Amino acid sequence: MHYDTTAEPLARSASGPHSSASRRKAYDPQHFFREVLFMWMGVPETDVFSYSQERRRYLLREGSAAQEDMFETLQEVGGCVHRLDELLKTKSHSFLQQSLKAAVRKQLTMFLYFVSSLREKEEYTFELLLVAKLKAMSKLQLLLNLLTETEHAKGGELATKLEVFHRQGSQRLQDLIHTIYVETMGPLLHMTSQWVTKGESPDPFIEFFITINDRVRDSDDDFWTTKYSLRSEMLPNTITPQVAERILLVSKNIAFIRRCCRAKEWKMDPAVVSAAQNTDFNGLPNVVDAAVKCTNSATMKLLHDKLGLNDVIGLIRGVCLVGCGEFYDVVIQRLDKLLVLQSHHVMLSEMTEKFKGAVDEVLPTIKGLNTDMFGSVAFCGLDKDERVSGWDAFYVSLNIPSPLNNIFDASAMRHYKQLFRFMLSVKRVEVALKQAWRLSVFLDRIVVKLDRKRPEALAYRVLASDAHILGMELMHFVNNLWSYLVYEVTMSAFSTLSTKLKKCESLDDVRRVHSAYLNDLRLYTLSNDDSLPTRKVIDRVLVLARKHCAVQQLLVALLERDVGDVASIKAEFSWVSTEFHREVSNLLAVLDKQNLQYDFLNFLLLRLNFNRFYTEGKAAGTTRR
């Protein structure tokens, strides 16, 4: 709070020492004026006056009426100096506050030198002191206002308040504010220089505009996004938000290099360090730009050369998406008997052992990928749920180590897990349909050997033929769906990703490019919310394909061992055929409508219905009964 020392008149009690002229004691004029100069130096008490802490002003002990009036006019200077001295002695909880006080004390010292020069005069007059007061009071009042208005401020908030003063008053006062401002901002400029060159700076009063979250560890996957952040309330107007964001980027780069990548030997470019140590706020943007360029270059070099960014992206594509080599086939072969159980009945230890065996088997066949990294980071898991089978709960993922987990974080890996499950579900059906085709060949041989005179022989032949035709249609659907997912989606998106990665200049660029790549994968595989109805149709077709394979097993048992009922098997095949053609008809209609909104659906539509493979008759379901 600022106390206006001119607003309170000197109280004159009727019973006080100045209540009557006969009781007034006049001081020697020269002694009186010398004591006033002592008062201007902030002396709390002499035989002429004393400072009242309660009333926050000086009081005259005695004196004539004329001296009392002169004192009233001149005591304002002493009160202002005394209050300044009190504020300067208070404890500061801010580097900038300390710097401001040092600058104010310097100005106050200059005023005291001025008072000392007045004391050297041989004779004093009221007019002399009045002129001195008028010359000094505006400056003193400004200094007092500066301290009172910024008493509880720190950092950028304090700097901003000083800038408000800078836009007020005469040119002389503005020049004074500018001088104080430059001296006050020294610590902030020094801290900024430290952050730009070292990525950190002592900040015991928490007044810098970048803050560190100590709860975030160096190995956490949100280190890049949450370890460092801006405190907008501490940002001075002399540093634009854009420059502050780039200073933050430099700090994050340095921390990423030294703390996450443990590249302790890395050092900032000496030219940048020198420029940062000698710059002012006007030249700061150029220094920051140079630091950004230097740290971005170092970060990208570490990502590619030391951390193997391209190897990890290749593994994600090869393992979680397209199934490098025979990976999917080997996993399905080794785990099928176990994962056909309900997920809550699957033994995790047995599943893990079988998966490790699948990895060991497929490693020698993998080309173009980092097999050492594959063997060490690939793992399988099971989200147990008594409502689903082991296959529906199974997933394969990669344990991405720090600091690459800042790109492939937990959220991204959850999306990759969902994509893997979809790709695996399609591959499982493809494998099952291939086995079903082999069974069709076996069925043909059995049917040929049937005695034509048996009454049921013709029905068996028709049923086997219809099953074979339906299997071919299902195979056509699944093969083309798989080709779409591999070529039009995965490989196309990966090619775009590889091209964009070559143009990335910072870790933020890499994160944005990877995020766009993942979003494209989810969009093109119909995994986002907008495409969910279409995706459910595809999922139902995959279920029907598995149902077809199961019914074909029943037909084999019937023909080979005479186990089962031909009528029920025929009804099952008929139902699968009808539902399949109905679902495909709905899917093609939806794709035909939505391809105007999503052009990538043209590729899927073309794959599934090339040359109008599904004729109107087939779409209506004409399987012979």
Coordinates of N, CA and C in Angstrom, one line a residue, residues 125-238:
T125 N 17.9 28.9 2.7 CA 16.6 29.7 2.7 C 15.5 28.7 2.3
F126 N 14.3 29.1 2.7 CA 13.1 28.3 2.4 C 13.0 28.1 0.8
E127 N 13.2 29.2 0.1 CA 13.1 29.1 -1.3 C 14.1 28.1 -1.9
L128 N 15.3 28.0 -1.4 CA 16.3 27.1 -1.8 C 15.8 25.6 -1.7
L129 N 15.3 25.4 -0.4 CA 14.8 24.0 -0.2 C 13.5 23.7 -0.9
L130 N 12.7 24.7 -1.2 CA 11.5 24.5 -1.9 C 11.8 24.1 -3.4
V131 N 12.8 24.8 -4.0 CA 13.2 24.4 -5.3 C 13.7 23.0 -5.3
A132 N 14.5 22.7 -4.3 CA 15.1 21.3 -4.2 C 14.0 20.3 -4.1
K133 N 13.0 20.6 -3.3 CA 11.9 19.7 -3.1 C 11.2 19.4 -4.5
L134 N 10.9 20.5 -5.2 CA 10.2 20.4 -6.4 C 11.0 19.6 -7.5
K135 N 12.3 19.7 -7.4 CA 13.1 19.0 -8.3 C 13.2 17.5 -8.0
A136 N 13.1 17.2 -6.7 CA 13.4 15.8 -6.3 C 12.1 15.0 -6.0
M137 N 11.0 15.7 -5.7 CA 9.8 14.9 -5.2 C 9.2 14.0 -6.2
S138 N 9.1 14.4 -7.5 CA 8.5 13.5 -8.5 C 9.3 12.2 -8.6
K139 N 10.6 12.4 -8.6 CA 11.5 11.2 -8.7 C 11.3 10.3 -7.5
L140 N 11.3 10.9 -6.3 CA 11.1 10.1 -5.0 C 9.8 9.4 -5.0
Q141 N 8.7 10.1 -5.4 CA 7.4 9.6 -5.4 C 7.3 8.4 -6.4
L142 N 8.0 8.6 -7.5 CA 8.0 7.5 -8.5 C 8.7 6.3 -8.0
L143 N 9.8 6.4 -7.3 CA 10.5 5.3 -6.7 C 9.7 4.6 -5.7
L144 N 9.0 5.4 -4.9 CA 8.1 4.8 -3.8 C 7.0 4.0 -4.5
N145 N 6.4 4.6 -5.5 CA 5.3 3.9 -6.2 C 5.8 2.6 -6.8
L146 N 7.0 2.6 -7.4 CA 7.6 1.4 -8.0 C 7.7 0.3 -6.9
L147 N 8.2 0.6 -5.8 CA 8.3 -0.4 -4.7 C 7.0 -0.9 -4.2
T148 N 6.1 0.0 -3.9 CA 4.8 -0.4 -3.3 C 4.0 -1.2 -4.3
E149 N 4.0 -0.8 -5.6 CA 3.2 -1.5 -6.6 C 3.8 -2.9 -6.9
T150 N 5.0 -3.1 -6.7 CA 5.7 -4.4 -7.1 C 6.1 -5.2 -5.8
E151 N 5.6 -4.8 -4.7 CA 6.1 -5.3 -3.4 C 5.9 -6.8 -3.4
H152 N 4.8 -7.4 -3.9 CA 4.5 -8.8 -3.8 C 4.6 -9.5 -5.2
A153 N 5.2 -8.8 -6.2 CA 5.3 -9.4 -7.5 C 6.7 -9.9 -7.7
K154 N 6.9 -10.8 -8.7 CA 8.2 -11.4 -9.0 C 8.2 -11.8 -10.5
G155 N 9.4 -12.1 -11.0 CA 9.5 -12.6 -12.3 C 8.9 -11.7 -13.4
G156 N 8.2 -12.3 -14.4 CA 7.6 -11.6 -15.5 C 6.5 -10.7 -15.0
E157 N 5.8 -11.0 -13.9 CA 4.7 -10.2 -13.4 C 5.3 -8.8 -13.0
L158 N 6.4 -8.9 -12.3 CA 7.1 -7.6 -11.8 C 7.6 -6.8 -13.0
A159 N 8.1 -7.5 -14.0 CA 8.6 -6.8 -15.2 C 7.5 -6.1 -15.9
T160 N 6.3 -6.8 -16.0 CA 5.2 -6.2 -16.7 C 4.7 -5.0 -16.0
K161 N 4.7 -5.0 -14.6 CA 4.3 -3.8 -13.9 C 5.2 -2.7 -14.1
L162 N 6.5 -3.0 -14.2 CA 7.5 -1.9 -14.4 C 7.2 -1.3 -15.8
E163 N 6.8 -2.1 -16.8 CA 6.6 -1.6 -18.1 C 5.4 -0.6 -18.1
V164 N 4.4 -0.9 -17.3 CA 3.3 0.0 -17.2 C 3.7 1.4 -16.7
F165 N 4.6 1.5 -15.8 CA 5.2 2.8 -15.3 C 6.0 3.4 -16.5
H166 N 6.6 2.6 -17.3 CA 7.5 3.1 -18.3 C 6.7 4.0 -19.4
R167 N 5.4 3.7 -19.4 CA 4.5 4.4 -20.4 C 3.9 5.6 -19.8
Q168 N 4.3 6.0 -18.6 CA 3.6 7.2 -17.9 C 4.7 8.2 -17.6
G169 N 4.2 9.4 -17.3 CA 5.0 10.5 -16.9 C 5.8 11.2 -18.0
S170 N 6.6 12.2 -17.5 CA 7.4 13.0 -18.4 C 8.5 12.1 -19.0
Q171 N 9.2 12.7 -20.0 CA 10.3 12.0 -20.7 C 11.4 11.7 -19.7
R172 N 11.6 12.7 -18.8 CA 12.7 12.5 -17.7 C 12.4 11.3 -16.9
L173 N 11.1 11.2 -16.4 CA 10.7 10.1 -15.6 C 10.8 8.8 -16.4
Q174 N 10.4 8.8 -17.6 CA 10.4 7.6 -18.5 C 11.9 7.1 -18.6
D175 N 12.8 8.1 -18.8 CA 14.2 7.7 -18.9 C 14.7 7.0 -17.6
L176 N 14.2 7.6 -16.5 CA 14.5 7.0 -15.2 C 14.0 5.6 -15.1
I177 N 12.7 5.4 -15.4 CA 12.1 4.1 -15.4 C 12.9 3.1 -16.3
H178 N 13.3 3.6 -17.4 CA 14.0 2.7 -18.4 C 15.4 2.2 -17.7
T179 N 16.0 3.2 -17.1 CA 17.3 2.8 -16.4 C 17.1 1.8 -15.3
I180 N 16.1 2.0 -14.5 CA 15.7 1.0 -13.4 C 15.3 -0.3 -14.0
Y181 N 14.5 -0.3 -15.1 CA 14.0 -1.5 -15.7 C 15.2 -2.3 -16.3
V182 N 16.1 -1.7 -16.9 CA 17.2 -2.5 -17.5 C 18.0 -3.1 -16.4
E183 N 18.3 -2.4 -15.3 CA 19.0 -2.9 -14.1 C 18.2 -4.1 -13.5
T184 N 16.9 -3.9 -13.4 CA 16.1 -4.9 -12.7 C 16.0 -6.2 -13.5
M185 N 16.0 -6.0 -14.8 CA 15.8 -7.2 -15.6 C 17.0 -8.0 -15.8
G186 N 18.1 -7.6 -15.2 CA 19.4 -8.3 -15.4 C 19.3 -9.8 -15.0
P187 N 18.7 -10.1 -13.8 CA 18.6 -11.5 -13.4 C 17.8 -12.3 -14.3
L188 N 16.7 -11.7 -14.8 CA 15.8 -12.5 -15.8 C 16.6 -12.7 -17.1
L189 N 17.3 -11.8 -17.6 CA 18.1 -12.0 -18.8 C 19.2 -13.0 -18.6
H190 N 19.8 -13.0 -17.4 CA 20.8 -14.0 -17.1 C 20.2 -15.4 -17.0
M191 N 19.0 -15.5 -16.3 CA 18.3 -16.8 -16.3 C 17.9 -17.3 -17.6
T192 N 17.4 -16.4 -18.5 CA 17.1 -16.8 -19.8 C 18.3 -17.3 -20.6
S193 N 19.4 -16.6 -20.4 CA 20.6 -17.0 -21.1 C 21.0 -18.4 -20.6
Q194 N 20.9 -18.7 -19.3 CA 21.2 -20.0 -18.8 C 20.3 -21.1 -19.4
W195 N 19.0 -20.8 -19.5 CA 18.1 -21.8 -20.0 C 18.4 -22.0 -21.5
V196 N 18.8 -21.0 -22.2 CA 19.0 -21.2 -23.7 C 20.3 -22.0 -23.9
T197 N 21.3 -21.8 -23.0 CA 22.6 -22.5 -23.3 C 22.8 -23.8 -22.5
K198 N 22.1 -23.9 -21.3 CA 22.3 -25.1 -20.4 C 21.0 -25.9 -20.2
G199 N 19.9 -25.3 -20.6 CA 18.6 -26.0 -20.4 C 18.1 -25.9 -18.9
E200 N 18.7 -25.1 -18.1 CA 18.2 -25.0 -16.7 C 19.0 -23.8 -16.1
S201 N 18.4 -23.3 -15.0 CA 19.0 -22.2 -14.2 C 18.5 -22.2 -12.8
P202 N 19.3 -21.9 -11.8 CA 18.8 -21.8 -10.5 C 17.6 -20.9 -10.4
D203 N 16.5 -21.3 -9.8 CA 15.3 -20.5 -9.7 C 14.6 -20.8 -8.3
P204 N 15.3 -20.4 -7.2 CA 14.8 -20.7 -5.9 C 13.5 -20.0 -5.6
F205 N 13.2 -18.9 -6.2 CA 12.0 -18.1 -6.0 C 10.9 -18.5 -7.0
I206 N 11.1 -19.4 -7.9 CA 10.1 -19.9 -8.8 C 9.5 -18.7 -9.5
E207 N 10.3 -17.9 -10.2 CA 9.9 -16.7 -10.9 C 10.2 -16.7 -12.4
F208 N 10.8 -17.8 -12.9 CA 11.1 -17.8 -14.3 C 9.9 -18.3 -15.0
F209 N 9.8 -18.1 -16.3 CA 8.5 -18.4 -17.0 C 8.5 -19.8 -17.6
I210 N 9.6 -20.6 -17.2 CA 9.6 -22.1 -17.5 C 9.7 -22.8 -16.2
T211 N 8.8 -23.7 -16.0 CA 8.8 -24.5 -14.8 C 9.0 -26.0 -15.0
I212 N 9.6 -26.7 -14.0 CA 9.9 -28.1 -14.2 C 9.0 -28.9 -13.3
N213 N 8.4 -29.9 -13.8 CA 7.6 -30.9 -13.1 C 8.4 -32.0 -12.5
D214 N 8.7 -31.9 -11.2 CA 9.6 -32.9 -10.6 C 9.0 -34.3 -10.5
R215 N 7.7 -34.4 -10.7 CA 7.1 -35.7 -10.6 C 7.3 -36.5 -11.8
V216 N 7.7 -35.9 -12.9 CA 7.9 -36.6 -14.2 C 9.4 -37.1 -14.2
R217 N 9.5 -38.4 -14.4 CA 10.9 -39.0 -14.4 C 11.4 -38.9 -15.8
D218 N 12.7 -39.1 -15.9 CA 13.4 -39.0 -17.2 C 13.0 -40.1 -18.2
S219 N 12.6 -41.2 -17.6 CA 12.2 -42.4 -18.4 C 10.7 -42.4 -18.8
D220 N 9.9 -41.5 -18.3 CA 8.5 -41.5 -18.5 C 8.2 -41.1 -20.0
D221 N 7.1 -41.7 -20.5 CA 6.7 -41.4 -21.9 C 6.1 -40.1 -22.1
D222 N 5.8 -39.4 -21.0 CA 5.3 -38.0 -21.2 C 6.3 -36.9 -20.8
F223 N 7.6 -37.4 -20.8 CA 8.7 -36.4 -20.4 C 8.7 -35.2 -21.3
W224 N 8.6 -35.4 -22.6 CA 8.6 -34.4 -23.6 C 7.5 -33.4 -23.5
T225 N 6.3 -33.9 -23.1 CA 5.1 -33.1 -23.1 C 4.8 -32.4 -21.7
T226 N 5.3 -33.0 -20.7 CA 4.9 -32.5 -19.3 C 6.0 -32.1 -18.4
K227 N 7.3 -32.5 -18.7 CA 8.4 -32.2 -17.8 C 8.6 -30.7 -17.7
Y228 N 8.5 -30.0 -18.8 CA 8.7 -28.6 -18.9 C 7.5 -27.9 -19.4
S229 N 7.1 -26.7 -18.9 CA 6.0 -26.0 -19.4 C 6.2 -24.5 -19.1
L230 N 5.4 -23.7 -19.8 CA 5.4 -22.3 -19.7 C 4.5 -21.8 -18.6
R231 N 4.9 -20.8 -17.9 CA 4.1 -20.1 -16.9 C 3.8 -18.7 -17.5
S232 N 2.7 -18.6 -18.1 CA 2.4 -17.4 -18.9 C 2.3 -16.1 -17.9
E233 N 1.9 -16.3 -16.7 CA 1.9 -15.2 -15.8 C 3.2 -14.6 -15.4
M234 N 4.3 -15.4 -15.7 CA 5.6 -15.0 -15.4 C 6.4 -14.5 -16.7
L235 N 5.7 -14.4 -17.8 CA 6.3 -14.0 -19.0 C 6.2 -12.5 -19.2
P236 N 7.4 -11.8 -19.2 CA 7.4 -10.4 -19.4 C 7.0 -10.0 -20.8
N237 N 6.6 -8.8 -21.0 CA 6.2 -8.3 -22.3 C 7.3 -8.2 -23.3
T238 N 8.5 -8.1 -22.7 CA 9.7 -8.0 -23.6 C 10.0 -9.3 -24.3

